[in-house]
Amino acid sequence: GVCGAVMKDIALEEIQWAAEIRAKEGLKYEILGGGGVITPKDAKEFLDAGADAVQVATIALTNPLFAYEY
């Protein structure tokens, strides 16, 4: 599969879409965002788009202090 930074824009669109549906329909589900999160700013973008939590992968290996920096 394809993952990482190349998927970030698509992932953000999908999160916004899922958050809109959740709000419109009054549904109760959590949204996990991820894909291309390499800076604290990226994580904030996912949360601002409607994600309830953000999943990181590669950055956790290359920067173990990422969560602290956020």
CSV table of N, CA, C and O in Angstrom, one decimal:
chain,number,residue,atom,x,y,z
A,1,GLY,N,0.8,-1.2,0.0
A,1,GLY,CA,0.0,0.0,0.0
A,1,GLY,C,0.9,1.2,0.0
A,1,GLY,O,2.1,1.2,0.1
A,2,VAL,N,0.2,2.3,-0.1
A,2,VAL,CA,0.8,3.7,-0.1
A,2,VAL,C,0.5,4.3,1.2
A,2,VAL,O,-0.6,4.3,1.6
A,3,CYS,N,1.5,4.9,1.8
A,3,CYS,CA,1.3,5.6,3.0
A,3,CYS,C,2.3,6.8,3.1
A,3,CYS,O,3.1,7.0,2.2
A,4,GLY,N,2.2,7.5,4.2
A,4,GLY,CA,3.2,8.5,4.5
A,4,GLY,C,2.7,9.9,3.9
A,4,GLY,O,1.5,10.1,3.7
A,5,ALA,N,3.7,10.7,3.7
A,5,ALA,CA,3.4,12.1,3.3
A,5,ALA,C,2.6,12.2,2.0
A,5,ALA,O,1.8,13.2,1.8
A,6,VAL,N,2.8,11.3,1.1
A,6,VAL,CA,2.0,11.4,-0.2
A,6,VAL,C,0.5,11.2,0.0
A,6,VAL,O,-0.3,11.6,-0.8
A,7,MET,N,0.1,10.6,1.2
A,7,MET,CA,-1.3,10.4,1.5
A,7,MET,C,-1.9,11.5,2.4
A,7,MET,O,-3.1,11.5,2.6
A,8,LYS,N,-1.1,12.4,2.9
A,8,LYS,CA,-1.6,13.4,3.9
A,8,LYS,C,-2.8,14.2,3.4
A,8,LYS,O,-3.8,14.2,4.1
A,9,ASP,N,-2.7,14.8,2.2
A,9,ASP,CA,-3.9,15.6,1.8
A,9,ASP,C,-5.1,14.7,1.6
A,9,ASP,O,-6.2,15.2,2.0
A,10,ILE,N,-5.0,13.5,1.1
A,10,ILE,CA,-6.2,12.6,0.9
A,10,ILE,C,-6.7,12.3,2.3
A,10,ILE,O,-7.9,12.3,2.5
A,11,ALA,N,-5.8,11.9,3.2
A,11,ALA,CA,-6.2,11.5,4.6
A,11,ALA,C,-7.0,12.7,5.3
A,11,ALA,O,-8.0,12.5,5.9
A,12,LEU,N,-6.5,13.9,5.1
A,12,LEU,CA,-7.1,15.0,5.7
A,12,LEU,C,-8.6,15.2,5.2
A,12,LEU,O,-9.5,15.5,5.9
A,13,GLU,N,-8.7,15.1,3.9
A,13,GLU,CA,-10.0,15.2,3.2
A,13,GLU,C,-11.0,14.1,3.8
A,13,GLU,O,-12.1,14.4,4.0
A,14,GLU,N,-10.5,12.9,3.9
A,14,GLU,CA,-11.3,11.8,4.4
A,14,GLU,C,-11.7,12.1,5.8
A,14,GLU,O,-12.9,11.8,6.2
A,15,ILE,N,-10.8,12.6,6.6
A,15,ILE,CA,-11.2,12.9,8.0
A,15,ILE,C,-12.2,14.0,8.1
A,15,ILE,O,-13.2,13.9,8.9
A,16,GLN,N,-12.1,15.0,7.3
A,16,GLN,CA,-13.1,16.1,7.3
A,16,GLN,C,-14.4,15.5,6.9
A,16,GLN,O,-15.5,15.9,7.5
A,17,TRP,N,-14.4,14.7,5.9
A,17,TRP,CA,-15.7,14.1,5.4
A,17,TRP,C,-16.3,13.2,6.5
A,17,TRP,O,-17.5,13.3,6.8
A,18,ALA,N,-15.5,12.4,7.2
A,18,ALA,CA,-16.1,11.5,8.2
A,18,ALA,C,-16.6,12.4,9.4
A,18,ALA,O,-17.6,12.1,10.0
A,19,ALA,N,-15.9,13.5,9.7
A,19,ALA,CA,-16.3,14.4,10.8
A,19,ALA,C,-17.6,15.1,10.5
A,19,ALA,O,-18.5,15.3,11.3
A,20,GLU,N,-17.8,15.5,9.2
A,20,GLU,CA,-19.0,16.1,8.7
A,20,GLU,C,-20.2,15.2,8.9
A,20,GLU,O,-21.3,15.5,9.3
A,21,ILE,N,-20.0,13.9,8.4
A,21,ILE,CA,-21.1,12.9,8.5
A,21,ILE,C,-21.4,12.7,10.0
A,21,ILE,O,-22.6,12.6,10.3
A,22,ARG,N,-20.4,12.5,10.8
A,22,ARG,CA,-20.6,12.3,12.2
A,22,ARG,C,-21.5,13.4,12.8
A,22,ARG,O,-22.5,13.1,13.5
A,23,ALA,N,-21.1,14.6,12.5
A,23,ALA,CA,-21.9,15.8,13.1
A,23,ALA,C,-23.3,15.9,12.5
A,23,ALA,O,-24.3,16.0,13.2
A,24,LYS,N,-23.4,15.7,11.2
A,24,LYS,CA,-24.7,15.8,10.5
A,24,LYS,C,-25.7,14.8,11.0
A,24,LYS,O,-26.9,15.0,11.2
A,25,GLU,N,-25.2,13.5,11.1
A,25,GLU,CA,-26.1,12.4,11.5
A,25,GLU,C,-26.2,12.2,13.0
A,25,GLU,O,-26.9,11.3,13.4
A,26,GLY,N,-25.4,13.0,13.8
A,26,GLY,CA,-25.4,12.8,15.2
A,26,GLY,C,-24.9,11.4,15.7
A,26,GLY,O,-25.3,10.9,16.7
A,27,LEU,N,-23.9,10.9,14.9
A,27,LEU,CA,-23.3,9.6,15.2
A,27,LEU,C,-22.2,9.8,16.3
A,27,LEU,O,-21.7,10.9,16.5
A,28,LYS,N,-21.9,8.7,16.9
A,28,LYS,CA,-20.9,8.7,18.0
A,28,LYS,C,-19.8,7.6,17.6
A,28,LYS,O,-20.0,6.5,17.9
A,29,TYR,N,-18.8,8.1,16.9
A,29,TYR,CA,-17.7,7.2,16.6
A,29,TYR,C,-16.4,8.1,16.7
A,29,TYR,O,-16.5,9.3,16.5
A,30,GLU,N,-15.3,7.5,17.0
A,30,GLU,CA,-14.0,8.1,17.0
A,30,GLU,C,-13.4,8.1,15.7
A,30,GLU,O,-13.5,7.1,15.0
A,31,ILE,N,-12.6,9.1,15.4
A,31,ILE,CA,-11.9,9.2,14.1
A,31,ILE,C,-10.4,9.2,14.4
A,31,ILE,O,-9.9,10.0,15.2
A,32,LEU,N,-9.7,8.3,13.9
A,32,LEU,CA,-8.2,8.2,14.0
A,32,LEU,C,-7.6,8.7,12.8
A,32,LEU,O,-7.8,8.1,11.7
A,33,GLY,N,-6.8,9.7,12.9
A,33,GLY,CA,-6.1,10.3,11.7
A,33,GLY,C,-4.7,9.8,11.6
A,33,GLY,O,-4.0,9.6,12.6
A,34,GLY,N,-4.2,9.8,10.4
A,34,GLY,CA,-2.8,9.4,10.2
A,34,GLY,C,-2.4,9.4,8.7
A,34,GLY,O,-3.3,9.4,7.9
A,35,GLY,N,-1.1,9.5,8.5
A,35,GLY,CA,-0.6,9.5,7.1
A,35,GLY,C,0.2,10.8,6.9
A,35,GLY,O,-0.4,11.8,6.6
A,36,GLY,N,1.5,10.7,7.0
A,36,GLY,CA,2.3,11.8,6.7
A,36,GLY,C,2.5,12.8,7.9
A,36,GLY,O,2.8,13.9,7.7
A,37,VAL,N,2.3,12.3,9.1
A,37,VAL,CA,2.5,13.1,10.3
A,37,VAL,C,4.0,13.1,10.6
A,37,VAL,O,4.5,12.1,11.1
A,38,ILE,N,4.7,14.2,10.4
A,38,ILE,CA,6.1,14.2,10.7
A,38,ILE,C,6.5,15.5,11.5
A,38,ILE,O,7.6,15.6,11.9
A,39,THR,N,5.5,16.4,11.7
A,39,THR,CA,5.8,17.5,12.5
A,39,THR,C,4.6,17.7,13.5
A,39,THR,O,3.5,17.2,13.2
A,40,PRO,N,4.8,18.4,14.6
A,40,PRO,CA,3.6,18.7,15.5
A,40,PRO,C,2.5,19.5,14.7
A,40,PRO,O,1.3,19.3,15.0
A,41,LYS,N,2.9,20.3,13.7
A,41,LYS,CA,1.9,21.0,12.9
A,41,LYS,C,1.0,20.0,12.2
A,41,LYS,O,-0.2,20.2,12.0
A,42,ASP,N,1.6,19.0,11.6
A,42,ASP,CA,0.9,17.9,10.9
A,42,ASP,C,-0.2,17.3,11.8
A,42,ASP,O,-1.3,17.1,11.5
A,43,ALA,N,0.2,17.0,13.0
A,43,ALA,CA,-0.7,16.4,14.0
A,43,ALA,C,-1.9,17.3,14.3
A,43,ALA,O,-3.0,16.9,14.3
A,44,LYS,N,-1.6,18.6,14.5
A,44,LYS,CA,-2.6,19.6,14.7
A,44,LYS,C,-3.6,19.7,13.5
A,44,LYS,O,-4.8,19.8,13.7
A,45,GLU,N,-3.1,19.6,12.3
A,45,GLU,CA,-3.9,19.6,11.2
A,45,GLU,C,-4.9,18.5,11.2
A,45,GLU,O,-6.1,18.7,10.8
A,46,PHE,N,-4.5,17.3,11.6
A,46,PHE,CA,-5.4,16.2,11.7
A,46,PHE,C,-6.5,16.4,12.7
A,46,PHE,O,-7.6,16.1,12.5
A,47,LEU,N,-6.1,16.9,13.9
A,47,LEU,CA,-7.0,17.2,14.9
A,47,LEU,C,-8.0,18.3,14.5
A,47,LEU,O,-9.2,18.2,14.8
A,48,ASP,N,-7.5,19.3,13.9
A,48,ASP,CA,-8.4,20.4,13.4
A,48,ASP,C,-9.3,19.9,12.3
A,48,ASP,O,-10.4,20.5,12.2
A,49,ALA,N,-9.0,18.9,11.6
A,49,ALA,CA,-9.8,18.4,10.5
A,49,ALA,C,-11.0,17.5,11.1
A,49,ALA,O,-11.9,17.2,10.4
A,50,GLY,N,-10.8,17.1,12.4
A,50,GLY,CA,-11.9,16.4,13.0
A,50,GLY,C,-11.5,15.1,13.6
A,50,GLY,O,-12.3,14.3,14.2
A,51,ALA,N,-10.2,14.7,13.5
A,51,ALA,CA,-9.7,13.5,14.1
A,51,ALA,C,-9.7,13.6,15.7
A,51,ALA,O,-9.5,14.7,16.2
A,52,ASP,N,-10.1,12.5,16.3
A,52,ASP,CA,-10.1,12.5,17.8
A,52,ASP,C,-8.7,12.1,18.3
A,52,ASP,O,-8.4,12.4,19.5
A,53,ALA,N,-7.9,11.4,17.5
A,53,ALA,CA,-6.6,11.0,17.9
A,53,ALA,C,-5.8,10.9,16.6
A,53,ALA,O,-6.3,10.8,15.5
A,54,VAL,N,-4.4,11.0,16.7
A,54,VAL,CA,-3.6,10.9,15.6
A,54,VAL,C,-2.6,9.8,15.8
A,54,VAL,O,-1.9,9.6,16.8
A,55,GLN,N,-2.5,8.9,14.7
A,55,GLN,CA,-1.5,7.8,14.7
A,55,GLN,C,-0.3,8.2,14.0
A,55,GLN,O,-0.3,8.8,12.9
A,56,VAL,N,0.9,7.9,14.6
A,56,VAL,CA,2.1,8.2,13.9
A,56,VAL,C,2.9,6.8,13.7
A,56,VAL,O,2.6,5.9,14.5
A,57,ALA,N,3.7,6.8,12.8
A,57,ALA,CA,4.5,5.6,12.5
A,57,ALA,C,6.0,5.9,12.4
A,57,ALA,O,6.7,5.9,13.4
A,58,THR,N,6.4,6.3,11.2
A,58,THR,CA,7.9,6.4,11.0
A,58,THR,C,8.5,7.5,11.9
A,58,THR,O,9.6,7.3,12.4
A,59,ILE,N,7.8,8.6,12.2
A,59,ILE,CA,8.3,9.6,13.0
A,59,ILE,C,8.6,9.2,14.4
A,59,ILE,O,9.6,9.6,15.1
A,60,ALA,N,7.9,8.2,14.9
A,60,ALA,CA,8.1,7.7,16.2
A,60,ALA,C,9.4,6.9,16.3
A,60,ALA,O,10.1,6.9,17.3
A,61,LEU,N,9.9,6.4,15.2
A,61,LEU,CA,11.2,5.7,15.1
A,61,LEU,C,12.3,6.7,14.9
A,61,LEU,O,13.4,6.5,15.5
A,62,THR,N,12.1,7.7,14.2
A,62,THR,CA,13.2,8.7,13.9
A,62,THR,C,13.3,9.8,14.9
A,62,THR,O,14.3,10.4,15.1
A,63,ASN,N,12.1,10.0,15.6
A,63,ASN,CA,12.1,11.1,16.7
A,63,ASN,C,11.3,10.6,17.9
A,63,ASN,O,10.1,10.8,17.9
A,64,PRO,N,11.9,9.8,18.8
A,64,PRO,CA,11.1,9.3,19.9
A,64,PRO,C,10.5,10.3,20.8
A,64,PRO,O,9.7,10.0,21.7
A,65,LEU,N,10.9,11.6,20.7
A,65,LEU,CA,10.4,12.7,21.5
A,65,LEU,C,9.2,13.4,20.8
A,65,LEU,O,8.7,14.4,21.3
A,66,PHE,N,8.7,12.9,19.7
A,66,PHE,CA,7.7,13.6,18.9
A,66,PHE,C,6.5,13.9,19.8
A,66,PHE,O,6.0,15.0,19.7
A,67,ALA,N,5.9,13.0,20.5
A,67,ALA,CA,4.7,13.2,21.3
A,67,ALA,C,5.0,14.3,22.3
A,67,ALA,O,4.2,15.2,22.6
A,68,TYR,N,6.2,14.3,23.0
A,68,TYR,CA,6.5,15.3,23.9
A,68,TYR,C,6.6,16.7,23.2
A,68,TYR,O,6.1,17.7,23.8
A,69,GLU,N,7.2,16.7,22.1
A,69,GLU,CA,7.3,18.0,21.3
A,69,GLU,C,6.0,18.5,20.9
A,69,GLU,O,5.8,19.8,20.9
A,70,TYR,N,5.0,17.7,20.7
A,70,TYR,CA,3.7,18.1,20.3
A,70,TYR,C,3.1,18.8,21.5
A,70,TYR,O,2.5,19.9,21.4
